[in-house]
PDB file of C-alpha atoms in Angstrom:
ATOM      1  CA  UNK A  19     -16.110 -11.121   1.181  1.00 36.00           C
ATOM      2  CA  UNK A  20     -16.962  -7.578   0.384  1.00 33.00           C
ATOM      3  CA  UNK A  21     -14.709  -5.743  -2.025  1.00 34.00           C
ATOM      4  CA  UNK A  22     -12.518  -3.021  -0.585  1.00 38.00           C
ATOM      5  CA  UNK A  23     -12.902   0.398  -2.097  1.00 35.00           C
ATOM      6  CA  UNK A  24      -9.904   2.602  -2.728  1.00 36.00           C
ATOM      7  CA  UNK A  25     -12.096   5.683  -2.550  1.00 35.00           C
ATOM      8  CA  UNK A  26     -13.088   4.739   1.006  1.00 39.00           C
ATOM      9  CA  UNK A  27      -9.422   4.373   1.916  1.00 40.00           C
ATOM     10  CA  UNK A  28      -8.661   7.766   0.403  1.00 38.00           C
ATOM     11  CA  UNK A  29     -11.435   9.290   2.507  1.00 38.00           C
ATOM     12  CA  UNK A  30      -9.974   7.609   5.577  1.00 40.00           C
ATOM     13  CA  UNK A  31      -6.572   9.079   4.731  1.00 39.00           C
ATOM     14  CA  UNK A  32      -8.068  12.547   4.755  1.00 35.00           C
ATOM     15  CA  UNK A  33     -10.059  11.827   7.908  1.00 38.00           C
ATOM     16  CA  UNK A  34      -6.931  10.797   9.797  1.00 37.00           C
ATOM     17  CA  UNK A  35      -4.996  13.856   8.761  1.00 35.00           C
ATOM     18  CA  UNK A  36      -2.758  12.188   6.184  1.00 36.00           C
ATOM     19  CA  UNK A  37      -2.640  13.727   2.751  1.00 32.00           C
ATOM     20  CA  UNK A  38      -2.167  11.998  -0.562  1.00 34.00           C
ATOM     21  CA  UNK A  39       0.416  13.412  -2.937  1.00 34.00           C
ATOM     22  CA  UNK A  40      -1.495  12.233  -5.964  1.00 34.00           C
ATOM     23  CA  UNK A  41      -4.585  10.175  -6.649  1.00 36.00           C
ATOM     24  CA  UNK A  42      -3.970   6.581  -7.685  1.00 45.00           C
ATOM     25  CA  UNK A  43      -6.364   5.446 -10.380  1.00 44.00           C
ATOM     26  CA  UNK A  44      -7.560   1.910  -9.728  1.00 43.00           C
ATOM     27  CA  UNK A  45      -8.695   0.059 -12.831  1.00 43.00           C
ATOM     28  CA  UNK A  46     -10.098  -3.407 -13.418  1.00 45.00           C
ATOM     29  CA  UNK A  47      -7.293  -4.583 -15.716  1.00 44.00           C
ATOM     30  CA  UNK A  48      -3.643  -3.698 -15.839  1.00 50.00           C
ATOM     31  CA  UNK A  49      -2.007  -2.472 -19.017  1.00 65.00           C
ATOM     32  CA  UNK A  50       1.326  -3.736 -20.241  1.00 76.00           C
ATOM     33  CA  UNK A  51       3.297  -0.912 -18.578  1.00 89.00           C
ATOM     34  CA  UNK A  52       1.225  -0.527 -15.393  1.00 93.00           C
ATOM     35  CA  UNK A  53       2.816  -1.162 -12.010  1.00 95.00           C
ATOM     36  CA  UNK A  54       0.865  -3.287  -9.540  1.00 96.00           C
ATOM     37  CA  UNK A  55       1.463  -3.332  -5.797  1.00 97.00           C
ATOM     38  CA  UNK A  56      -0.312  -6.079  -3.831  1.00 97.00           C
ATOM     39  CA  UNK A  57      -0.161  -6.520  -0.054  1.00 98.00           C
ATOM     40  CA  UNK A  58      -1.006  -9.710   1.831  1.00 98.00           C
ATOM     41  CA  UNK A  59      -1.932  -8.709   5.385  1.00 98.00           C
ATOM     42  CA  UNK A  60      -1.256 -11.471   7.903  1.00 97.00           C
ATOM     43  CA  UNK A  61      -1.402  -9.181  10.935  1.00 96.00           C
ATOM     44  CA  UNK A  62      -4.314  -9.632  13.296  1.00 91.00           C
ATOM     45  CA  UNK A  63      -6.407  -6.642  14.273  1.00 92.00           C
ATOM     46  CA  UNK A  64      -5.221  -4.317  11.487  1.00 97.00           C
ATOM     47  CA  UNK A  65      -8.237  -2.366  10.275  1.00 97.00           C
ATOM     48  CA  UNK A  66      -6.544   0.085   7.919  1.00 97.00           C
ATOM     49  CA  UNK A  67      -3.186  -0.058   6.214  1.00 98.00           C
ATOM     50  CA  UNK A  68      -1.531   2.967   4.660  1.00 98.00           C
ATOM     51  CA  UNK A  69       1.517   3.095   2.444  1.00 98.00           C
ATOM     52  CA  UNK A  70       3.993   5.734   1.400  1.00 98.00           C
ATOM     53  CA  UNK A  71       5.882   5.290  -1.869  1.00 98.00           C
ATOM     54  CA  UNK A  72       9.364   6.729  -2.129  1.00 98.00           C
ATOM     55  CA  UNK A  73      11.219   7.306  -5.373  1.00 96.00           C
ATOM     56  CA  UNK A  74      14.971   7.733  -5.048  1.00 96.00           C
ATOM     57  CA  UNK A  75      14.588   8.362  -1.313  1.00 96.00           C
ATOM     58  CA  UNK A  76      11.964  11.103  -1.622  1.00 97.00           C
ATOM     59  CA  UNK A  77       8.286  10.727  -0.765  1.00 97.00           C
ATOM     60  CA  UNK A  78       6.280  10.359  -3.963  1.00 97.00           C
ATOM     61  CA  UNK A  79       2.726   9.540  -2.833  1.00 97.00           C
ATOM     62  CA  UNK A  80       0.539   7.931  -0.173  1.00 97.00           C
ATOM     63  CA  UNK A  81      -2.508   5.698  -0.219  1.00 97.00           C
ATOM     64  CA  UNK A  82      -4.150   2.983   1.759  1.00 97.00           C
ATOM     65  CA  UNK A  83      -6.826   0.409   2.300  1.00 97.00           C
ATOM     66  CA  UNK A  84      -9.634  -0.252   4.729  1.00 95.00           C
ATOM     67  CA  UNK A  85     -12.704  -2.476   4.628  1.00 91.00           C
ATOM     68  CA  UNK A  86     -15.818  -0.462   3.814  1.00 90.00           C
ATOM     69  CA  UNK A  87     -17.719  -2.318   6.557  1.00 91.00           C
ATOM     70  CA  UNK A  88     -15.012  -1.640   9.128  1.00 92.00           C
ATOM     71  CA  UNK A  89     -13.841  -5.245   9.412  1.00 95.00           C
ATOM     72  CA  UNK A  90     -10.183  -6.101  10.069  1.00 97.00           C
ATOM     73  CA  UNK A  91      -7.968  -6.786   7.072  1.00 97.00           C
ATOM     74  CA  UNK A  92      -7.014 -10.399   6.392  1.00 96.00           C
ATOM     75  CA  UNK A  93      -4.817 -12.339   3.996  1.00 96.00           C
ATOM     76  CA  UNK A  94      -7.915 -12.632   1.774  1.00 96.00           C
ATOM     77  CA  UNK A  95      -8.503  -8.848   1.620  1.00 96.00           C
ATOM     78  CA  UNK A  96      -7.916  -7.319  -1.801  1.00 96.00           C
ATOM     79  CA  UNK A  97      -5.124  -4.863  -1.025  1.00 97.00           C
ATOM     80  CA  UNK A  98      -4.015  -3.910  -4.513  1.00 96.00           C
ATOM     81  CA  UNK A  99      -2.933  -0.556  -5.920  1.00 96.00           C
ATOM     82  CA  UNK A 100      -2.535  -0.131  -9.654  1.00 95.00           C
ATOM     83  CA  UNK A 101      -0.373   2.704 -10.906  1.00 95.00           C
ATOM     84  CA  UNK A 102      -1.297   3.312 -14.551  1.00 93.00           C
ATOM     85  CA  UNK A 103       1.229   3.799 -17.279  1.00 84.00           C
ATOM     86  CA  UNK A 104       2.507   7.361 -17.018  1.00 91.00           C
ATOM     87  CA  UNK A 105       1.840   7.741 -13.283  1.00 94.00           C
ATOM     88  CA  UNK A 106       5.559   8.026 -12.598  1.00 94.00           C
ATOM     89  CA  UNK A 107       6.062  10.306 -15.631  1.00 93.00           C
ATOM     90  CA  UNK A 108       8.639   8.019 -17.201  1.00 92.00           C
ATOM     91  CA  UNK A 109      11.040   8.175 -14.242  1.00 95.00           C
ATOM     92  CA  UNK A 110      13.377   5.277 -13.484  1.00 95.00           C
ATOM     93  CA  UNK A 111      11.640   2.991 -10.944  1.00 96.00           C
ATOM     94  CA  UNK A 112      14.726   1.117  -9.745  1.00 95.00           C
ATOM     95  CA  UNK A 113      14.787   3.368  -6.646  1.00 96.00           C
ATOM     96  CA  UNK A 114      11.131   2.706  -5.704  1.00 97.00           C
ATOM     97  CA  UNK A 115      10.464   1.769  -2.055  1.00 98.00           C
ATOM     98  CA  UNK A 116       7.363   1.527   0.118  1.00 98.00           C
ATOM     99  CA  UNK A 117       6.640   1.592   3.862  1.00 98.00           C
ATOM    100  CA  UNK A 118       3.443   0.715   5.715  1.00 98.00           C
ATOM    101  CA  UNK A 119       1.566   2.147   8.683  1.00 98.00           C
ATOM    102  CA  UNK A 120      -1.147  -0.043  10.247  1.00 98.00           C
ATOM    103  CA  UNK A 121      -4.119   1.259  12.214  1.00 97.00           C
ATOM    104  CA  UNK A 122      -6.192  -0.707  14.706  1.00 96.00           C
ATOM    105  CA  UNK A 123      -9.931  -0.509  15.221  1.00 95.00           C
ATOM    106  CA  UNK A 124     -10.905   3.117  15.818  1.00 93.00           C
ATOM    107  CA  UNK A 125      -7.291   4.348  15.785  1.00 94.00           C
ATOM    108  CA  UNK A 126      -6.595   7.883  14.614  1.00 94.00           C
ATOM    109  CA  UNK A 127      -2.801   7.383  14.732  1.00 96.00           C
ATOM    110  CA  UNK A 128      -0.717   4.638  13.212  1.00 97.00           C
ATOM    111  CA  UNK A 129       0.454   1.855  15.514  1.00 97.00           C
ATOM    112  CA  UNK A 130       3.890   1.882  13.851  1.00 97.00           C
ATOM    113  CA  UNK A 131       5.589   2.397  10.510  1.00 97.00           C
ATOM    114  CA  UNK A 132       7.737  -0.263   8.887  1.00 98.00           C
ATOM    115  CA  UNK A 133      11.133   0.503   7.411  1.00 97.00           C
ATOM    116  CA  UNK A 134      10.924   1.080   3.643  1.00 97.00           C
ATOM    117  CA  UNK A 135      10.960  -2.042   1.481  1.00 98.00           C
ATOM    118  CA  UNK A 136      13.128  -1.640  -1.632  1.00 97.00           C
ATOM    119  CA  UNK A 137      11.213  -2.875  -4.680  1.00 96.00           C
ATOM    120  CA  UNK A 138      13.805  -2.378  -7.450  1.00 91.00           C
ATOM    121  CA  UNK A 139      10.737  -1.893  -9.627  1.00 95.00           C
ATOM    122  CA  UNK A 140      10.276  -1.675 -13.361  1.00 94.00           C
ATOM    123  CA  UNK A 141       7.386  -0.649 -15.569  1.00 94.00           C
ATOM    124  CA  UNK A 142       4.955  -3.496 -16.084  1.00 94.00           C
ATOM    125  CA  UNK A 143       6.060  -5.160 -12.837  1.00 95.00           C
ATOM    126  CA  UNK A 144       3.827  -6.689 -10.197  1.00 96.00           C
ATOM    127  CA  UNK A 145       5.082  -6.649  -6.599  1.00 97.00           C
ATOM    128  CA  UNK A 146       3.670  -8.507  -3.604  1.00 97.00           C
ATOM    129  CA  UNK A 147       4.502  -7.454  -0.065  1.00 98.00           C
ATOM    130  CA  UNK A 148       3.857  -9.717   2.930  1.00 98.00           C
ATOM    131  CA  UNK A 149       2.780  -7.611   5.937  1.00 98.00           C
ATOM    132  CA  UNK A 150       3.132  -9.414   9.284  1.00 97.00           C
ATOM    133  CA  UNK A 151       3.439  -8.808  13.007  1.00 97.00           C
ATOM    134  CA  UNK A 152       1.435  -7.143  15.735  1.00 95.00           C
ATOM    135  CA  UNK A 153       1.523  -4.131  18.042  1.00 92.00           C
ATOM    136  CA  UNK A 154       3.375  -6.023  20.803  1.00 93.00           C
ATOM    137  CA  UNK A 155       6.066  -7.727  18.703  1.00 94.00           C
ATOM    138  CA  UNK A 156       6.297  -5.097  15.965  1.00 96.00           C
ATOM    139  CA  UNK A 157       5.303  -5.077  12.319  1.00 97.00           C
ATOM    140  CA  UNK A 158       7.311  -6.121   9.279  1.00 97.00           C
ATOM    141  CA  UNK A 159       6.930  -5.860   5.506  1.00 98.00           C
ATOM    142  CA  UNK A 160       8.851  -8.048   3.096  1.00 97.00           C
ATOM    143  CA  UNK A 161       8.815  -8.208  -0.698  1.00 96.00           C
ATOM    144  CA  UNK A 162       7.931 -11.646  -2.041  1.00 92.00           C
ATOM    145  CA  UNK A 163       9.630 -13.173  -5.067  1.00 75.00           C
ATOM    146  CA  UNK A 164       7.428 -13.054  -8.143  1.00 68.00           C
TER     147      UNK A 164
END
C-alpha cells in the first residue's frame, strides 16, 4: 500500500477552502513528550478525512489525510498525526478534543462532521480513534482504550 503524505492532505485542505491554523510536523519517530493521534477508518467510500483539534473548547488547528493516488481510505491506511513536543506550547492537554469531517470521491464539501471526541490527553500520549459509519447512517468517531 502506498504511504499517505501529510503534505498532500495539507494541499487538499487548501484546495477545499479549509485553512490550517498551524502546520503539523510529521516525523518518523516520536519523542518522549510528543502526542500521537492515529485514526482507523472503517467507513467505506471515504477518500479524505479532515480533523479539527479543540483545546478547552476552542479551535486549535486542522489537518487531514488523503491517499496520494486518490484511493479510498481503509483500516490499513496510515492516518497518523504527530504533534511534536512544544506544539501545544506547554498548555494543559486534558481539555483536548477532536472532530472529523469525511469527504467522498470528488467531494468539495464534507459529508458530515462528527461530534468532538474528548481525548483527556497528556504529553507523550498516543490516542487511537475508530472512525465508522457511512453517509446514509451517519458517521461516528470513538476513542479506543490504549
